[in-house]
Short mmCIF file of C-alpha atoms in Angstrom, two decimals:
data_model
loop_
_atom_site.label_atom_id
_atom_site.label_comp_id
_atom_site.label_asym_id
_atom_site.label_seq_id
_atom_site.Cartn_x
_atom_site.Cartn_y
_atom_site.Cartn_z
CA THR S 27 0.00 0.00 0.00
CA ASP S 28 1.05 3.57 -0.56
CA THR S 29 2.04 5.64 2.45
CA LYS S 30 2.20 9.38 2.80
CA PRO S 31 5.78 10.71 2.43
CA TYR S 32 5.75 12.89 5.53
CA PHE S 33 8.31 15.66 5.81
CA ILE S 34 7.55 19.19 7.02
CA ASP S 35 3.93 18.58 7.95
CA GLY S 36 3.33 21.14 10.71
CA SER S 37 2.21 24.76 10.80
CA PRO S 38 5.02 27.28 10.24
CA THR S 39 5.51 30.34 12.43
CA VAL S 40 7.47 33.48 11.64
CA TYR S 41 9.65 36.16 13.21
CA THR S 42 10.16 39.48 11.44
CA SER S 43 11.93 42.70 12.30
CA THR S 44 12.48 45.89 10.33
CA VAL S 45 15.15 48.49 10.98
CA SER S 46 13.10 51.35 9.53
CA ASN S 47 9.78 50.06 10.91
CA ASP S 48 8.16 50.62 7.51
CA GLY S 49 6.42 47.25 7.33
CA ASP S 50 8.59 45.99 4.46
CA ILE S 51 11.31 43.34 4.75
CA ASP S 52 14.45 44.53 2.97
CA SER S 53 17.49 42.41 3.79
CA SER S 54 19.82 45.09 2.41
CA GLU S 55 18.71 47.32 5.30
CA GLY S 56 19.25 44.61 7.90
CA ASP S 57 15.61 43.52 8.13
CA LYS S 58 14.97 39.92 9.21
CA ALA S 59 12.41 37.24 8.37
CA TYR S 60 12.79 33.78 9.92
CA LEU S 61 10.52 30.76 9.40
CA TYR S 62 10.16 28.04 12.05
CA LEU S 63 9.05 24.62 10.78
CA THR S 64 7.91 21.45 12.50
CA ALA S 65 7.58 17.94 11.11
CA ARG S 66 4.60 16.36 12.89
CA ARG S 67 4.72 12.75 11.68
CA GLY S 68 7.70 13.64 9.51
CA GLY S 69 10.07 13.16 12.43
CA ARG S 70 11.61 14.38 15.65
CA PHE S 71 13.23 17.57 14.41
CA ILE S 72 12.63 21.29 13.87
CA TYR S 73 14.07 23.74 11.38
CA ALA S 74 14.61 27.50 11.34
CA LEU S 75 15.12 29.18 7.96
CA ASP S 76 16.39 32.68 7.23
CA VAL S 77 14.22 33.99 4.39
CA SER S 78 15.12 37.65 4.86
CA ASN S 79 16.21 37.61 1.22
CA PRO S 80 13.69 35.28 -0.45
CA THR S 81 15.95 34.72 -3.46
CA THR S 82 18.72 33.30 -1.24
CA PRO S 83 17.10 31.50 1.70
CA ARG S 84 19.42 29.72 4.10
CA LEU S 85 19.27 27.29 7.00
CA LEU S 86 19.40 29.23 10.26
CA TRP S 87 19.52 26.19 12.56
CA LYS S 88 18.17 22.67 13.00
CA ARG S 89 17.49 20.61 16.11
CA SER S 90 16.65 16.91 16.49
CA ASN S 91 16.28 14.37 19.29
CA SER S 92 19.86 13.23 18.63
CA ASP S 93 21.26 16.61 19.72
CA SER S 94 22.61 16.96 23.25
CA GLY S 95 19.85 18.11 25.60
CA PHE S 96 17.07 17.24 23.13
CA ALA S 97 16.56 13.52 23.81
CA GLU S 98 13.01 14.18 25.07
CA LEU S 99 11.98 15.75 21.74
CA GLY S 100 9.14 13.72 20.22
CA GLN S 101 7.39 14.10 16.90
CA THR S 102 7.27 17.87 16.56
CA TRP S 103 3.58 18.76 16.41
CA SER S 104 3.61 21.93 18.53
CA GLU S 105 4.01 25.28 16.77
CA LEU S 106 7.22 27.13 17.62
CA LYS S 107 5.71 30.29 19.09
CA VAL S 108 7.94 33.35 19.12
CA GLY S 109 7.99 35.62 22.17
CA ARG S 110 10.18 37.64 24.48
CA ILE S 111 11.13 36.68 28.03
CA ARG S 112 12.62 39.20 30.42
CA GLY S 113 16.37 38.69 30.83
CA GLN S 114 16.82 37.03 27.42
CA PRO S 115 18.59 39.35 24.94
CA ASP S 116 16.98 37.73 21.88
CA PRO S 117 13.46 36.53 21.11
CA VAL S 118 12.70 32.93 22.03
CA VAL S 119 10.63 30.09 20.60
CA ILE S 120 8.40 28.16 23.00
CA PHE S 121 6.86 24.78 22.18
CA GLY S 122 5.57 21.50 23.53
CA LEU S 123 8.15 18.73 23.26
CA GLY S 124 6.05 16.61 20.97
CA TYR S 125 3.94 13.55 20.33
CA ASP S 126 4.67 9.94 21.27
CA SER S 127 2.99 7.80 18.60
CA ALA S 128 3.86 4.54 20.36
CA ALA S 129 2.00 5.65 23.48
CA ASN S 130 -1.01 7.25 21.83
CA ASP S 131 -1.72 5.89 18.33
CA PRO S 132 -3.00 2.44 19.31
CA ASN S 133 -4.70 3.46 22.56
CA VAL S 134 -8.14 4.94 23.17
CA VAL S 135 -7.03 5.77 26.70
CA PRO S 136 -3.79 7.81 26.64
CA GLN S 137 -0.74 5.98 27.90
CA GLU S 138 2.24 7.34 29.76
CA ALA S 139 4.75 8.57 27.21
CA THR S 140 8.49 8.01 26.78
CA MET S 141 9.09 11.26 24.90
CA GLY S 142 7.58 14.71 24.42
CA ARG S 143 6.91 15.11 28.13
CA GLY S 144 7.32 18.84 28.61
CA VAL S 145 7.88 22.30 27.20
CA MET S 146 11.12 23.75 25.83
CA ILE S 147 12.38 27.28 25.21
CA LEU S 148 15.10 28.03 22.64
CA ASN S 149 16.92 31.13 21.47
CA ALA S 150 15.01 32.04 18.31
CA PHE S 151 18.16 33.18 16.46
CA THR S 152 20.60 30.38 17.34
CA GLY S 153 18.43 27.43 18.42
CA ALA S 154 20.37 27.19 21.69
CA LYS S 155 18.42 25.60 24.51
CA ILE S 156 17.52 28.11 27.22
CA TRP S 157 15.28 25.97 29.44
CA SER S 158 12.92 23.04 29.49
CA THR S 159 10.55 21.65 32.09
CA GLU S 160 13.14 18.96 32.80
CA ASP S 161 15.22 21.71 34.41
CA ALA S 162 12.61 22.50 37.08
CA THR S 163 13.37 20.42 40.17
CA GLY S 164 12.69 20.44 43.89
CA LEU S 165 10.52 23.32 45.06
CA ASN S 166 10.38 24.65 41.48
CA ARG S 167 8.28 21.68 40.37
CA ASN S 168 4.76 20.63 41.34
CA GLY S 169 3.89 17.49 39.41
CA ILE S 170 5.71 15.03 37.16
CA ASN S 171 5.40 15.06 33.36
CA GLN S 172 4.07 11.63 32.39
CA TYR S 173 2.29 12.43 29.14
CA ALA S 174 3.36 14.03 25.87
CA ILE S 175 2.65 17.67 25.03
CA PRO S 176 2.10 17.79 21.25
CA ALA S 177 -0.25 20.78 21.16
CA GLY S 178 0.76 24.40 20.86
CA VAL S 179 1.24 26.29 24.12
CA ALA S 180 -0.32 29.58 25.22
CA GLN S 181 1.94 32.52 26.03
CA VAL S 182 0.53 34.87 28.66
CA ASP S 183 1.67 38.45 29.32
CA THR S 184 -0.13 39.18 32.58
CA ASP S 185 1.00 42.80 32.95
CA TYR S 186 1.03 43.79 29.24
CA ASP S 187 4.71 44.81 29.25
CA GLY S 188 5.64 42.81 26.14
CA TYR S 189 7.28 39.92 28.02
CA VAL S 190 5.89 36.42 28.48
CA ASP S 191 5.19 35.78 32.17
CA ARG S 192 3.42 32.43 32.03
CA ILE S 193 3.09 29.51 29.64
CA ILE S 194 0.03 27.26 29.68
CA ALA S 195 0.27 23.75 28.19
CA ALA S 196 -1.97 20.70 27.97
CA ASP S 197 -0.78 17.09 27.77
CA THR S 198 -2.36 13.98 26.24
CA GLY S 199 -3.37 12.77 29.71
CA GLY S 200 -5.77 15.69 30.09
CA ASN S 201 -3.56 17.67 32.47
CA ILE S 202 -3.01 21.44 32.36
CA TRP S 203 0.43 22.86 33.23
CA ARG S 204 1.32 26.42 34.24
CA ILE S 205 4.92 27.54 33.82
CA ASN S 206 6.05 30.77 35.43
CA VAL S 207 9.01 32.33 33.60
CA ASP S 208 9.14 35.81 35.13
CA TYR S 209 10.58 36.17 38.61
CA TYR S 210 12.32 39.45 37.87
CA ASP S 211 13.37 41.48 40.88
CA PRO S 212 15.77 44.43 40.44
CA THR S 213 17.54 43.54 43.70
CA THR S 214 17.44 39.77 44.12
CA ASN S 215 16.93 38.48 40.57
CA PRO S 216 17.76 41.22 38.04
CA SER S 217 18.55 38.70 35.28
CA ASN S 218 15.33 36.71 35.80
CA SER S 219 17.45 33.58 36.21
CA THR S 220 16.02 30.42 34.69
CA SER S 221 16.78 28.66 38.00
CA SER S 222 13.84 30.58 39.51
CA TRP S 223 11.29 29.45 36.90
CA THR S 224 8.59 27.05 38.12
CA ILE S 225 6.14 24.51 36.74
CA ASP S 226 2.83 23.57 38.34
CA LYS S 227 0.32 20.88 37.45
CA LEU S 228 -3.10 22.51 37.81
#
């Protein structure tokens, strides 16, 4: 039987910036346009493309589950949502760590997963890992990730200052997770250290 040749099967997201703020992307002026692509059933990887000059697109970065620190990455179903987090010099991409087909495809009742169990944040320009829910331990964690998070996450700016304060995610076990990524304090935590970020199972 014929099978679908999956490749880049997810919804793309985009980051743009213009030096002159005129609404046009002109790479000769230093304007930027980046595309972020996911694979869904095409695999356990994500791509970022620089399409600032559409006649000469280039690979910005790529990440897969074989990269160091990315072993938990499942099939990449979650959109890579671009945002800003206080203390990070560049924009970030935030996404659920993916789908576990072995745990969910054959089962009416969701099974505990072996991959995709969390949320990850990367530098949007370099693809460098900034934080994932695996990094929250001890008092910074309330609940254990047992199910995959293939859906897109919600970014919440509670005080309308342009920075993401909270991330809301749902897993295949029907659980809702709240991640707090803004513990800025000008005296005790001026850099909004990732070591202060927390995750709570609601």
